[in-house]
Coordinates of C-alpha atoms in Angstrom, one line a residue:
X1 CA 133.0 115.1 86.9
X2 CA 129.2 115.0 86.2
X3 CA 129.7 113.0 83.0
X4 CA 131.9 110.5 84.9
X5 CA 129.0 110.3 87.5
X6 CA 126.4 109.8 84.9
X7 CA 128.5 107.0 83.3
X8 CA 129.0 105.3 86.7
X9 CA 125.2 105.4 87.2
X10 CA 124.5 103.8 83.9
X11 CA 127.1 101.1 84.1
X12 CA 126.4 100.1 87.6
X13 CA 122.6 100.6 87.5
X14 CA 122.1 98.4 84.6
X15 CA 122.5 95.0 86.5
X16 CA 119.9 96.3 89.1
X17 CA 117.4 97.3 86.6
X18 CA 117.9 94.1 84.7
X19 CA 117.5 91.9 87.8
X20 CA 114.5 94.0 89.0
X21 CA 112.6 94.4 85.7
X22 CA 110.1 91.8 86.3
X23 CA 109.4 93.0 89.8
X24 CA 109.3 96.7 88.8
X25 CA 106.6 96.0 86.1
X26 CA 104.5 94.1 88.5
X27 CA 101.9 95.7 90.9
X28 CA 98.8 94.6 92.8
X29 CA 96.0 95.9 94.7
X30 CA 97.6 95.3 98.1
X31 CA 100.9 97.0 97.1
X32 CA 100.7 99.7 99.7
X33 CA 98.9 97.6 102.3
X34 CA 101.8 95.1 102.2
X35 CA 103.9 97.3 104.6
X36 CA 101.5 96.7 107.4
X37 CA 104.0 95.1 109.6
X38 CA 106.1 98.3 109.6
X39 CA 106.2 99.9 113.0
X40 CA 105.2 103.7 112.8
X41 CA 108.4 104.6 114.6
X42 CA 111.6 103.1 113.4
X43 CA 114.4 105.1 115.0
X44 CA 116.6 102.2 116.4
X45 CA 117.7 100.8 113.0
X46 CA 120.8 98.5 113.0
X47 CA 122.5 100.1 110.0
X48 CA 125.1 97.1 109.8
X49 CA 122.3 94.7 109.6
X50 CA 120.4 96.8 106.9
X51 CA 123.7 96.9 104.9
X52 CA 124.1 93.1 105.2
X53 CA 120.6 92.3 104.0
X54 CA 120.9 94.9 101.2
X55 CA 124.0 93.3 99.9
X56 CA 122.4 89.9 99.8
X57 CA 119.5 91.4 97.6
X58 CA 121.9 93.2 95.3
X59 CA 124.0 90.0 95.0
X60 CA 121.0 88.0 93.7
X61 CA 119.3 86.7 96.8
X62 CA 115.6 85.8 96.4
X63 CA 114.5 87.9 99.4
X64 CA 113.0 84.9 100.9
X65 CA 115.4 84.8 103.8
X66 CA 116.1 88.5 103.8
X67 CA 114.6 90.7 106.5
X68 CA 114.7 94.5 106.7
X69 CA 112.3 96.0 109.2
X70 CA 110.0 98.3 107.3
X71 CA 110.3 96.4 104.0
X72 CA 107.9 93.7 103.4
X73 CA 108.9 92.9 99.9
X74 CA 112.7 93.5 99.9
X75 CA 113.4 91.6 96.6
X76 CA 111.3 94.3 94.9
X77 CA 111.9 97.3 97.1
X78 CA 115.7 97.3 97.5
X79 CA 116.3 97.2 93.7
X80 CA 114.1 100.3 93.4
X81 CA 115.8 101.9 96.3
X82 CA 119.1 101.2 94.5
X83 CA 117.8 102.8 91.3
X84 CA 116.9 105.9 93.3
X85 CA 120.4 106.1 94.9
X86 CA 122.1 105.5 91.6
X87 CA 120.1 108.3 89.9
X88 CA 121.1 110.7 92.7
X89 CA 124.8 109.7 92.3
X90 CA 124.8 110.1 88.6
X91 CA 123.2 113.7 89.1
X92 CA 125.7 114.6 91.9
X93 CA 122.9 115.0 94.3
X94 CA 124.1 115.3 98.0
X95 CA 123.5 112.4 100.5
X96 CA 120.7 114.3 102.1
X97 CA 118.9 114.6 98.7
X98 CA 119.1 110.8 98.2
X99 CA 117.6 110.3 101.8
X100 CA 114.8 112.7 100.8
X101 CA 114.0 110.8 97.6
X102 CA 114.1 107.5 99.3
X103 CA 111.8 108.7 102.2
X104 CA 109.4 110.2 99.6
X105 CA 109.2 107.0 97.5
X106 CA 108.6 104.9 100.7
X107 CA 105.7 107.2 101.7
X108 CA 104.2 107.4 98.3
X109 CA 104.5 103.9 97.0
X110 CA 106.3 101.7 99.6
X111 CA 109.3 101.6 97.0
X112 CA 107.0 99.7 94.5
X113 CA 106.7 100.9 90.8
X114 CA 103.0 101.1 90.9
X115 CA 100.8 101.2 87.7
X116 CA 98.1 102.9 89.6
X117 CA 97.5 105.6 92.2
X118 CA 95.3 108.6 93.3
X119 CA 93.7 110.0 90.0
X120 CA 96.5 109.6 87.4
X121 CA 99.5 109.2 89.8
X122 CA 101.9 106.4 88.9
X123 CA 105.3 105.0 89.7
X124 CA 107.7 105.1 92.7
X125 CA 106.9 108.8 93.5
X126 CA 103.3 108.8 92.4
X127 CA 104.0 111.5 89.9
X128 CA 101.1 112.6 87.7
X129 CA 101.2 113.0 83.9
X130 CA 98.5 115.7 84.1
X131 CA 100.8 117.8 86.2
X132 CA 103.8 117.8 83.9
X133 CA 105.9 115.1 85.3
X134 CA 106.1 113.3 82.0
X135 CA 104.1 110.7 80.1
X136 CA 102.7 107.6 81.9
X137 CA 105.4 105.5 80.2
X138 CA 108.1 107.9 81.4
X139 CA 106.9 108.0 84.9
X140 CA 106.8 104.2 85.1
X141 CA 110.7 104.2 84.2
X142 CA 112.3 104.3 87.6
X143 CA 115.3 106.1 86.4
X144 CA 113.4 108.8 84.7
X145 CA 111.1 109.2 87.7
X146 CA 113.9 109.4 90.2
X147 CA 115.8 111.9 88.0
X148 CA 112.7 114.0 87.7
X149 CA 112.3 114.1 91.6
X150 CA 115.9 115.2 92.0
X151 CA 115.6 117.9 89.4
X152 CA 112.5 119.3 91.2
X153 CA 114.2 119.0 94.6
X154 CA 117.4 120.8 93.5
X155 CA 115.2 123.8 92.4
X156 CA 113.8 124.1 95.9
X157 CA 115.6 127.1 97.5
X158 CA 117.2 126.1 100.8
X159 CA 116.1 122.5 100.7
X160 CA 119.3 121.4 102.3
X161 CA 118.4 123.4 105.4
X162 CA 115.0 121.8 105.6
X163 CA 114.1 118.7 107.5
X164 CA 113.7 115.6 105.2
X165 CA 109.9 115.7 105.6
X166 CA 109.9 119.6 104.7
X167 CA 112.2 119.0 101.6
X168 CA 109.9 116.1 100.3
X169 CA 106.8 118.2 100.9
X170 CA 108.3 121.1 99.0
X171 CA 108.5 118.7 95.9
X172 CA 105.4 116.6 96.4
X173 CA 103.0 119.2 98.0
X174 CA 101.0 116.4 99.7
X175 CA 98.0 116.9 101.8
X176 CA 99.8 114.8 104.5
X177 CA 103.1 116.7 104.8
X178 CA 104.2 115.0 108.2
X179 CA 104.0 111.4 106.8
X180 CA 107.4 111.5 105.1
X181 CA 109.2 111.9 108.4
X182 CA 108.4 108.4 109.6
X183 CA 110.6 106.9 106.9
X184 CA 113.8 109.0 107.5
X185 CA 115.6 106.6 109.7
X186 CA 115.1 103.7 107.2
X187 CA 115.9 105.9 104.2
X188 CA 119.1 106.9 105.7
X189 CA 120.2 103.4 106.4
X190 CA 119.2 102.3 103.0
X191 CA 121.0 105.2 101.4
X192 CA 124.1 104.5 103.2
X193 CA 124.1 100.7 102.6
X194 CA 123.4 101.1 98.8
X195 CA 125.8 103.9 98.1
X196 CA 128.6 101.7 99.4
X197 CA 127.9 99.2 96.7
X198 CA 128.8 101.8 94.0
X199 CA 132.4 102.7 93.3
X200 CA 133.2 105.9 95.2
X201 CA 129.7 105.9 96.5
X202 CA 130.7 106.3 100.1
X203 CA 132.5 109.6 99.3
X204 CA 131.0 110.7 96.0
X205 CA 128.6 113.5 95.3
X206 CA 128.3 115.3 98.5
X207 CA 128.5 112.3 100.9
X208 CA 130.7 114.4 103.0
X209 CA 128.4 117.4 103.1
X210 CA 127.2 118.9 106.4
X211 CA 124.7 116.3 107.0
X212 CA 127.0 113.3 106.8
X213 CA 126.9 111.2 109.9
X214 CA 124.1 113.3 111.7
X215 CA 121.1 111.6 113.1
X216 CA 117.8 112.1 111.4
X217 CA 116.3 115.4 112.1
X218 CA 114.3 115.8 115.3
X219 CA 111.3 117.9 113.9
X220 CA 107.8 116.6 113.6
X221 CA 107.8 112.9 112.7
X222 CA 105.3 110.5 111.4
X223 CA 105.9 108.2 114.4
X224 CA 102.9 107.0 116.5
X225 CA 102.2 108.5 119.9
X226 CA 104.4 107.4 122.9
X227 CA 101.9 104.9 124.0
X228 CA 101.1 102.2 121.5
X229 CA 98.4 100.3 123.3
X230 CA 100.6 97.2 123.9
X231 CA 100.3 97.6 127.7
X232 CA 96.8 96.5 127.7
X233 CA 97.8 93.0 126.4
X234 CA 95.4 91.0 124.4
X235 CA 92.1 92.8 123.9
X236 CA 89.0 90.5 123.3
X237 CA 87.0 91.6 120.3
X238 CA 84.2 93.8 121.4
X239 CA 85.4 94.6 124.8
X240 CA 86.9 97.6 126.7
X241 CA 90.4 97.0 127.9
X242 CA 90.6 96.8 131.6
X243 CA 91.9 100.0 133.1
X244 CA 91.0 102.2 130.0
X245 CA 89.3 105.4 130.6
X246 CA 88.8 108.3 128.1
X247 CA 91.5 110.8 129.0
X248 CA 90.5 113.7 131.2
X249 CA 91.9 116.3 128.9
X250 CA 89.8 115.0 125.9
X251 CA 87.8 117.6 124.0
X252 CA 84.2 117.4 125.2
X253 CA 82.9 116.7 121.7
X254 CA 85.6 113.9 121.1
X255 CA 84.6 112.4 124.5
X256 CA 80.9 112.1 123.3
X257 CA 82.0 110.6 120.0
X258 CA 84.2 108.0 121.7
X259 CA 81.6 107.2 124.3
X260 CA 79.0 106.7 121.5
X261 CA 81.3 104.5 119.5
X262 CA 82.0 102.4 122.4
X263 CA 78.4 101.6 122.9
X264 CA 78.5 99.9 119.4
X265 CA 81.3 97.5 120.6
X266 CA 80.5 94.0 119.6
X267 CA 78.0 94.8 116.8
X268 CA 78.9 93.2 113.5
X269 CA 80.3 95.1 110.6
X270 CA 78.2 95.8 107.7
X271 CA 79.7 97.2 104.5
X272 CA 77.5 100.2 103.5
X273 CA 75.7 100.0 106.8
X274 CA 74.3 103.4 108.2
X275 CA 75.4 102.8 111.7
X276 CA 72.0 104.2 112.9
X277 CA 70.8 101.1 114.6
X278 CA 73.7 98.8 115.1
X279 CA 72.1 96.8 117.7
X280 CA 68.9 96.3 115.6
X281 CA 67.7 93.4 113.4
X282 CA 68.4 95.2 110.1
X283 CA 71.9 94.5 109.0
X284 CA 72.0 97.9 107.1
X285 CA 71.5 99.6 110.4
X286 CA 74.9 98.2 111.5
X287 CA 78.3 100.1 111.0
X288 CA 81.0 100.0 108.5
X289 CA 84.3 102.0 109.2
X290 CA 83.3 105.4 108.1
X291 CA 79.7 105.2 109.2
X292 CA 80.8 104.6 112.6
X293 CA 83.0 107.7 112.5
X294 CA 80.1 109.7 111.0
X295 CA 77.4 108.7 113.4
X296 CA 79.8 108.9 116.5
X297 CA 80.5 112.5 115.7
X298 CA 76.9 113.2 114.7
X299 CA 75.9 112.4 118.3
X300 CA 78.5 115.0 119.4
X301 CA 77.0 117.6 117.1
X302 CA 79.7 117.4 114.5
X303 CA 78.9 116.8 110.8
X304 CA 81.1 114.4 108.8
X305 CA 80.8 113.2 105.3
X306 CA 80.0 109.6 104.6
X307 CA 83.0 107.8 103.2
X308 CA 86.6 107.2 104.1
X309 CA 87.5 108.7 100.8
X310 CA 86.0 112.0 101.8
X311 CA 86.7 111.9 105.5
X312 CA 90.4 112.0 104.9
X313 CA 89.8 115.6 103.8
X314 CA 87.8 116.6 106.9
X315 CA 89.2 119.0 109.4
X316 CA 93.1 119.4 109.3
X317 CA 95.9 117.1 108.9
X318 CA 97.8 116.2 112.1
X319 CA 101.1 114.2 112.6
X320 CA 100.5 110.7 113.9
X321 CA 103.0 111.6 116.7
X322 CA 100.7 114.2 118.0
X323 CA 97.3 112.5 118.0
X324 CA 94.6 113.4 120.5
X325 CA 91.5 111.6 121.5
X326 CA 88.9 111.8 118.8
X327 CA 91.3 112.3 115.9
X328 CA 90.5 110.1 112.7
X329 CA 93.4 107.8 111.6
X330 CA 93.6 106.2 108.2
X331 CA 95.1 103.1 106.8
X332 CA 95.1 100.6 103.8
X333 CA 95.2 102.0 100.2
X334 CA 97.1 105.2 99.9
X335 CA 97.3 108.5 101.9
X336 CA 95.2 110.3 99.3
X337 CA 92.7 107.4 99.0
X338 CA 92.7 105.4 102.1
X339 CA 90.4 102.4 102.6
X340 CA 90.0 102.2 106.3
X341 CA 89.5 104.7 109.2
X342 CA 89.3 104.4 112.9
X343 CA 89.2 106.9 115.9
X344 CA 92.0 107.4 118.3
X345 CA 90.8 107.0 121.9
X346 CA 94.0 108.0 123.7
X347 CA 96.2 105.6 125.7
X348 CA 97.4 104.0 122.5
X349 CA 94.1 102.6 121.5
X350 CA 91.8 103.0 118.4
X351 CA 88.1 102.0 118.0
X352 CA 87.1 100.6 114.6
X353 CA 84.6 98.7 112.6
X354 CA 87.2 96.4 110.9
X355 CA 85.7 94.4 108.1
X356 CA 83.1 91.9 107.3
X357 CA 82.5 89.2 109.9
X358 CA 84.2 91.3 112.5
X359 CA 82.6 93.3 115.2
X360 CA 83.3 96.9 116.2
X361 CA 86.4 96.6 118.4
X362 CA 89.2 98.4 120.2
X363 CA 92.7 97.7 118.9
X364 CA 96.3 98.9 119.9
X365 CA 97.7 101.6 117.6
X366 CA 100.8 99.6 117.1
X367 CA 98.8 97.3 114.8
X368 CA 98.1 100.2 112.5
X369 CA 100.1 101.5 109.6
X370 CA 99.0 105.1 109.6
X371 CA 98.7 106.8 106.2
X372 CA 97.0 110.0 107.4
X373 CA 95.4 111.4 110.5
X374 CA 92.7 114.2 110.6
X375 CA 91.5 116.4 113.5
X376 CA 87.9 117.2 112.9
X377 CA 87.3 119.4 115.9

């Protein structure tokens, strides 16, 4: 049976790999940021629509007129997802395992076969040659990388009883274990849509196991808080939204940090600026994203390191679904090496120093793709 499954995987995977070869070999500095339009909480997915759009891509559509919520580059991402599903089918991995693999790849690489990552991380799953996952060339092979992920997953005792995020974390050992959960619904829809395109895929390799037909697990998720900030409408740059007040239950130190940061609203961003005199004449006294966080907490008596790359290791990791005022949230880049940081203010709002030519401002959290969140108190 396994030999048959392997042959099915090879025969029907080949067209996908051939069609996607050019895309799989390409990567760019904005690979992970490209998913910025993805809502941090996709739970209401139209699985029939996903199946329709997936079929178009696998039938050779360019992707120009294909839309799958959560995938900004479907012409590249869907073939990679199909590779992962096909590898799972060839190894007799149950349906849930294939969902775990897809959710993992979406978090680690946004389903792109990256030729870079944190330290020596590479590929769909950001596996590391130095950690025994294989050579760089092997890891960049989507079939090899997928098979390695599954082999490690199947060795995890009790993985089928875990949530998708827990199972992914058992393999990846990420510093941000809750982040995988935000992709579960989309991973489920993709798996079901793709599996149907393979002969016997709808019933093959454990698709009738205990998790068939169940809704995504309801444990800790990577979704954003209940309030997404949209209720405040358009927020003029540098202003405080009408009706906003720091939540009464905010930690006193978080309150001080938020209040200090709000006093810097409207001051222009300065890369490398110290944020020690944002209203003064010297541009280097102005704030960049991480110095705004550092100085805001310094005025609350809390010491933070200087850069986004180091602040992402401060305090403890928290789920984006459980943010409290004062939590730091990170976006752009990767979860291990984010390029931007802001401070959650409660009420679905974030204060940030965004980028050159822009002022310190307040934005709704719905506009953020959260890669990590840290509580420093």
